[in-house]
Tab-separated table of C-alpha atoms in Angstrom:
chain	number	residue	atom	x	y	z
A	299	PHE	CA	-58.470	-155.707	-27.222
A	300	PRO	CA	-56.714	-154.556	-31.129
A	301	GLU	CA	-56.079	-156.098	-33.423
A	302	MET	CA	-53.072	-157.372	-34.512
A	303	LEU	CA	-50.698	-154.420	-36.206
A	304	SER	CA	-49.666	-156.615	-40.091
A	305	ASN	CA	-46.636	-154.717	-41.850
A	306	PRO	CA	-48.458	-151.948	-43.514
A	307	LYS	CA	-48.047	-151.210	-47.562
A	308	LEU	CA	-46.636	-148.974	-49.108
A	309	ALA	CA	-48.137	-148.222	-52.380
A	310	LEU	CA	-47.943	-145.453	-54.932
A	311	VAL	CA	-51.707	-143.898	-55.184
A	312	GLN	CA	-50.314	-141.252	-57.931
A	313	GLY	CA	-47.102	-139.748	-59.895
A	314	PRO	CA	-43.916	-142.367	-61.125
A	315	LEU	CA	-40.765	-143.435	-59.463
A	316	ASN	CA	-39.182	-141.620	-61.906
A	317	VAL	CA	-40.030	-137.600	-60.941
A	318	VAL	CA	-39.185	-134.771	-61.862
A	319	MET	CA	-38.953	-130.675	-60.322
A	320	LYS	CA	-42.164	-130.036	-59.148
A	321	GLN	CA	-43.665	-132.900	-58.669
A	322	ASN	CA	-46.709	-134.324	-56.255
A	323	VAL	CA	-47.012	-137.086	-56.191
A	324	THR	CA	-49.508	-139.858	-53.655
A	325	LEU	CA	-48.478	-142.775	-51.377
A	326	SER	CA	-51.373	-145.044	-48.570
A	327	CYS	CA	-50.440	-146.033	-46.305
A	328	LEU	CA	-52.429	-148.978	-44.542
A	329	SER	CA	-52.340	-152.252	-42.437
A	330	GLU	CA	-54.523	-154.699	-42.330
A	331	PRO	CA	-56.071	-156.609	-40.752
A	332	GLY	CA	-55.782	-154.006	-37.803
A	333	SER	CA	-58.415	-152.386	-35.811
A	334	PRO	CA	-58.955	-147.794	-35.343
A	335	PRO	CA	-57.493	-145.234	-34.842
A	336	VAL	CA	-54.135	-146.401	-35.907
A	337	ARG	CA	-51.319	-144.453	-36.341
A	338	TYR	CA	-49.189	-143.514	-39.318
A	339	THR	CA	-45.683	-142.047	-40.105
A	340	LEU	CA	-44.312	-141.269	-43.143
A	341	PHE	CA	-40.269	-141.525	-43.567
A	342	LYS	CA	-37.846	-141.099	-45.596
A	343	HIS	CA	-33.551	-142.413	-44.885
A	344	ASN	CA	-35.844	-142.862	-41.453
A	345	GLN	CA	-36.541	-139.692	-40.125
A	346	GLN	CA	-40.430	-138.196	-39.961
A	347	VAL	CA	-41.679	-136.167	-42.997
A	348	SER	CA	-45.812	-137.160	-41.968
A	349	ALA	CA	-48.085	-138.817	-39.131
A	350	LEU	CA	-51.749	-139.203	-39.397
A	351	ASN	CA	-54.143	-141.342	-37.700
A	352	ARG	CA	-56.721	-142.725	-39.239
A	353	SER	CA	-59.924	-143.929	-37.166
A	354	ASP	CA	-62.130	-146.158	-40.021
A	355	LEU	CA	-60.034	-148.669	-41.684
A	356	THR	CA	-58.996	-146.574	-44.698
A	357	PRO	CA	-55.564	-146.205	-45.375
A	358	ALA	CA	-53.077	-143.668	-44.525
A	359	LEU	CA	-52.400	-140.647	-47.730
A	360	PHE	CA	-50.177	-138.840	-48.015
A	361	THR	CA	-48.412	-136.414	-50.800
A	362	LEU	CA	-45.446	-135.605	-51.668
A	363	THR	CA	-44.474	-132.396	-53.574
A	364	ILE	CA	-40.485	-133.750	-54.916
A	365	SER	CA	-38.887	-130.456	-54.617
A	366	SER	CA	-35.154	-130.845	-55.631
A	367	ALA	CA	-33.394	-134.394	-55.733
A	368	SER	CA	-32.783	-133.911	-51.983
A	369	ASP	CA	-36.785	-135.000	-51.589
A	370	THR	CA	-36.351	-138.448	-52.923
A	371	GLY	CA	-34.525	-141.349	-52.266
A	372	GLU	CA	-35.705	-144.097	-49.928
A	373	TYR	CA	-39.401	-143.894	-48.135
A	374	LYS	CA	-41.109	-146.559	-45.977
A	375	CYS	CA	-44.438	-145.917	-43.537
A	376	LYS	CA	-45.143	-147.685	-39.637
A	377	ALA	CA	-48.254	-147.676	-37.867
A	378	GLU	CA	-48.817	-148.414	-34.844
A	379	TYR	CA	-51.862	-147.984	-32.365
A	380	ASN	CA	-51.351	-144.628	-30.164
A	381	ASN	CA	-51.122	-146.432	-26.183
A	382	SER	CA	-49.160	-149.045	-27.516
A	383	SER	CA	-45.257	-149.741	-27.974
A	384	GLY	CA	-43.277	-150.436	-31.226
A	385	GLY	CA	-45.636	-150.564	-34.959
A	386	LYS	CA	-44.867	-152.622	-38.001
A	387	TYR	CA	-42.829	-150.492	-40.798
A	388	SER	CA	-44.100	-151.082	-44.636
A	389	ASN	CA	-41.998	-152.031	-47.998
A	390	SER	CA	-40.132	-149.790	-49.253
A	391	LEU	CA	-40.258	-146.918	-51.749
A	392	ASN	CA	-37.259	-145.566	-53.722
A	393	PHE	CA	-38.102	-142.131	-56.025
A	394	THR	CA	-35.499	-141.571	-58.373
A	395	PHE	CA	-34.987	-137.354	-59.644
A	396	ILE	CA	-35.321	-138.136	-63.848
A	397	GLU	CA	-33.889	-134.690	-65.600
A	398	PRO	CA	-34.435	-134.001	-69.225
A	399	ILE	CA	-32.413	-134.463	-71.660
A	400	SER	CA	-29.809	-131.407	-73.816
A	401	LYS	CA	-29.717	-130.736	-77.285
A	402	PRO	CA	-26.988	-133.148	-78.231
A	403	VAL	CA	-23.825	-132.151	-79.516
A	404	LEU	CA	-22.569	-133.764	-82.333
A	405	SER	CA	-18.924	-133.209	-83.537
A	406	SER	CA	-15.528	-134.940	-85.402
A	407	PRO	CA	-11.728	-133.415	-86.021
A	408	THR	CA	-12.263	-132.801	-89.354
A	409	SER	CA	-14.628	-132.564	-91.691
A	410	GLN	CA	-12.885	-133.443	-94.735
A	411	ALA	CA	-12.066	-136.606	-95.057
A	412	LYS	CA	-10.230	-138.939	-98.132
A	413	GLU	CA	-11.708	-142.143	-100.069
A	414	GLY	CA	-10.073	-144.737	-97.735
A	415	GLN	CA	-9.709	-142.600	-94.645
A	416	ASN	CA	-11.355	-142.886	-91.557
A	417	VAL	CA	-12.400	-140.543	-89.102
A	418	THR	CA	-14.805	-140.219	-85.734
A	419	LEU	CA	-18.183	-138.710	-84.656
A	420	SER	CA	-18.984	-137.980	-80.894
A	421	CYS	CA	-22.488	-137.221	-79.995
A	422	PHE	CA	-22.327	-135.139	-76.863
A	423	SER	CA	-25.593	-134.171	-73.824
A	424	GLU	CA	-24.533	-131.953	-71.053
A	425	ASN	CA	-27.526	-132.704	-69.035
A	426	GLY	CA	-29.351	-134.951	-68.557
A	427	SER	CA	-29.567	-137.416	-66.178
A	428	LEU	CA	-27.602	-140.683	-67.286
A	429	PRO	CA	-28.222	-143.489	-68.757
A	430	ILE	CA	-28.075	-141.753	-71.517
A	431	THR	CA	-28.381	-143.991	-74.658
A	432	TYR	CA	-26.816	-142.119	-77.903
A	433	GLN	CA	-27.620	-143.546	-81.971
A	434	PHE	CA	-25.700	-142.424	-84.688
A	435	PHE	CA	-27.474	-141.541	-88.297
A	436	LYS	CA	-26.028	-141.064	-91.258
A	437	GLY	CA	-29.701	-139.532	-93.226
A	438	ARG	CA	-32.398	-140.799	-91.716
A	439	GLN	CA	-30.394	-144.005	-91.869
A	440	SER	CA	-29.545	-145.464	-88.405
A	441	ILE	CA	-25.283	-146.350	-88.808
A	442	SER	CA	-24.539	-147.709	-84.998
A	443	PRO	CA	-26.345	-149.803	-82.662
A	444	GLN	CA	-27.218	-147.827	-79.517
A	445	LYS	CA	-24.493	-146.936	-76.677
A	446	THR	CA	-26.388	-146.112	-74.077
A	447	MET	CA	-23.389	-143.939	-71.378
A	448	GLN	CA	-23.440	-144.786	-67.949
A	449	LYS	CA	-21.308	-141.662	-67.474
A	450	ARG	CA	-21.315	-138.074	-68.395
A	451	GLU	CA	-18.615	-138.481	-71.360
A	452	ALA	CA	-19.765	-138.453	-74.978
A	453	ALA	CA	-20.550	-142.029	-77.262
A	454	VAL	CA	-18.489	-141.872	-80.389
A	455	ILE	CA	-18.201	-143.795	-83.479
A	456	PHE	CA	-15.609	-145.284	-86.174
A	457	LEU	CA	-16.322	-144.548	-89.937
A	458	PHE	CA	-14.446	-145.573	-92.931
A	459	MET	CA	-15.125	-143.468	-95.790
A	460	ASN	CA	-14.883	-146.159	-98.954
A	461	SER	CA	-17.013	-144.471	-101.289
A	462	LEU	CA	-18.341	-141.704	-101.956
A	463	SER	CA	-22.206	-142.558	-100.568
A	464	ASP	CA	-20.388	-142.273	-97.555
A	465	PHE	CA	-19.919	-138.996	-97.682
A	466	GLY	CA	-22.305	-136.433	-96.770
A	467	THR	CA	-24.704	-135.319	-93.943
A	468	TYR	CA	-24.555	-137.585	-90.039
A	469	LYS	CA	-27.054	-137.188	-86.769
A	470	CYS	CA	-27.047	-138.676	-84.065
A	471	LYS	CA	-30.308	-139.015	-81.260
A	472	ALA	CA	-30.564	-138.739	-77.021
A	473	SER	CA	-33.159	-140.113	-75.214
A	474	ASN	CA	-32.554	-140.866	-71.257
A	475	SER	CA	-35.470	-141.804	-68.676
A	476	PHE	CA	-37.648	-138.920	-69.306
A	477	SER	CA	-40.459	-140.128	-70.882
A	478	ASN	CA	-40.685	-138.008	-74.354
A	479	ASN	CA	-38.290	-136.346	-74.366
A	480	THR	CA	-35.595	-137.617	-77.212
A	481	LYS	CA	-33.506	-134.606	-78.609
A	482	TYR	CA	-30.919	-135.010	-82.229
A	483	SER	CA	-28.100	-133.012	-82.859
A	484	ASN	CA	-26.976	-131.004	-85.010
A	485	ALA	CA	-25.887	-132.363	-88.386
A	486	PHE	CA	-22.715	-132.787	-89.351
A	487	ASN	CA	-21.450	-133.121	-93.060
A	488	PHE	CA	-17.812	-134.967	-94.418
A	489	THR	CA	-16.940	-133.452	-97.800
A	490	LEU	CA	-14.691	-134.570	-100.528
A	491	ALA	CA	-10.808	-133.158	-99.911
A	492	GLU	CA	-9.689	-132.015	-102.665
A	493	GLU	CA	-6.542	-134.099	-104.036
A	494	ARG	CA	-3.346	-132.027	-104.862
A	495	SER	CA	-2.168	-133.311	-108.751
A	496	HIS	CA	0.657	-135.543	-109.096
A	497	SER	CA	2.144	-132.661	-111.446
A	498	GLN	CA	1.188	-130.138	-109.473
A	499	PRO	CA	4.862	-129.872	-107.899
A	500	LEU	CA	6.542	-131.069	-111.329
A	501	ILE	CA	4.655	-128.282	-113.550
A	502	ILE	CA	6.295	-125.570	-110.133
A	503	SER	CA	9.550	-127.247	-110.754
A	504	LEU	CA	9.849	-126.573	-114.554
A	505	GLY	CA	9.008	-122.762	-114.150
A	506	LEU	CA	10.182	-121.492	-111.575
A	507	ILE	CA	13.712	-123.637	-114.043
A	508	LEU	CA	13.161	-121.657	-116.962
A	509	LEU	CA	13.129	-118.651	-114.469
A	510	LEU	CA	16.233	-118.792	-113.512
A	511	LEU	CA	17.334	-119.923	-117.294
A	512	ILE	CA	15.280	-116.154	-117.904
A	513	ILE	CA	17.590	-114.415	-114.876
A	514	GLY	CA	20.979	-115.910	-116.187
A	515	PHE	CA	20.075	-115.235	-119.882
A	516	ALA	CA	19.638	-111.807	-118.483
A	517	LEU	CA	22.555	-111.246	-117.176
A	518	ALA	CA	24.720	-112.823	-119.156
A	519	ILE	CA	23.671	-109.663	-121.643
A	520	PRO	CA	26.363	-106.855	-120.282
A	521	LEU	CA	28.509	-109.483	-118.603
A	522	PHE	CA	29.676	-111.713	-122.294
A	523	ILE	CA	27.043	-110.701	-124.875
A	524	ILE	CA	28.337	-106.987	-125.230
A	525	PRO	CA	31.793	-107.344	-124.944
A	526	LEU	CA	32.045	-110.020	-127.909
A	527	TYR	CA	29.592	-107.743	-128.807
A	528	LYS	CA	31.972	-103.884	-129.397
A	529	ALA	CA	35.339	-106.433	-129.168
A	530	SER	CA	34.421	-108.083	-133.028
A	531	GLU	CA	33.628	-103.844	-134.358
């Protein structure tokens, strides 16, 4: 009589659980104890993917190619004897599809500011698997804690331009679970806005008054001065 099968163990022997497009992974399924031959069937969400018969006590190896996001999800295997009903199911393994992030864009509503002004900076990577972690820098120095975004939205920080040292070049970086895929943004530069002199409006006003006086004097010559001069002759 064949030995009663135990629940098989499904294990990942090649490749990661976080997979990228067109990546190969290999799964092993083995029930021990058990008396060969044993039929092993691999399922994805209760749909059969592949089946193998083993005539010895070696595991069944299933090699998969993750060609799209639909190939990810939960996998299980089933061990059974060919001439018996039922069977035992394994633990599950879950594959997650990851996409490398694109270069983030660093932006702000304004590039000029005054001392004592509040400004905002936003960093956004349009493509890449969530969550995405952002961090902001001025030069090479980090100026904020990491911000992990669970949704496809920009990370935003608020800056107070307290002194001239707060002006200059800023950058941000973005990363996700895709290994070795940190991307840095474009550089964004804040410059000091030129303040208009308080005396400038006064000078303009005095200049207009002087111009009006000159025009008034020019108009007064033919109307008043010339007739008075002729009357005195």
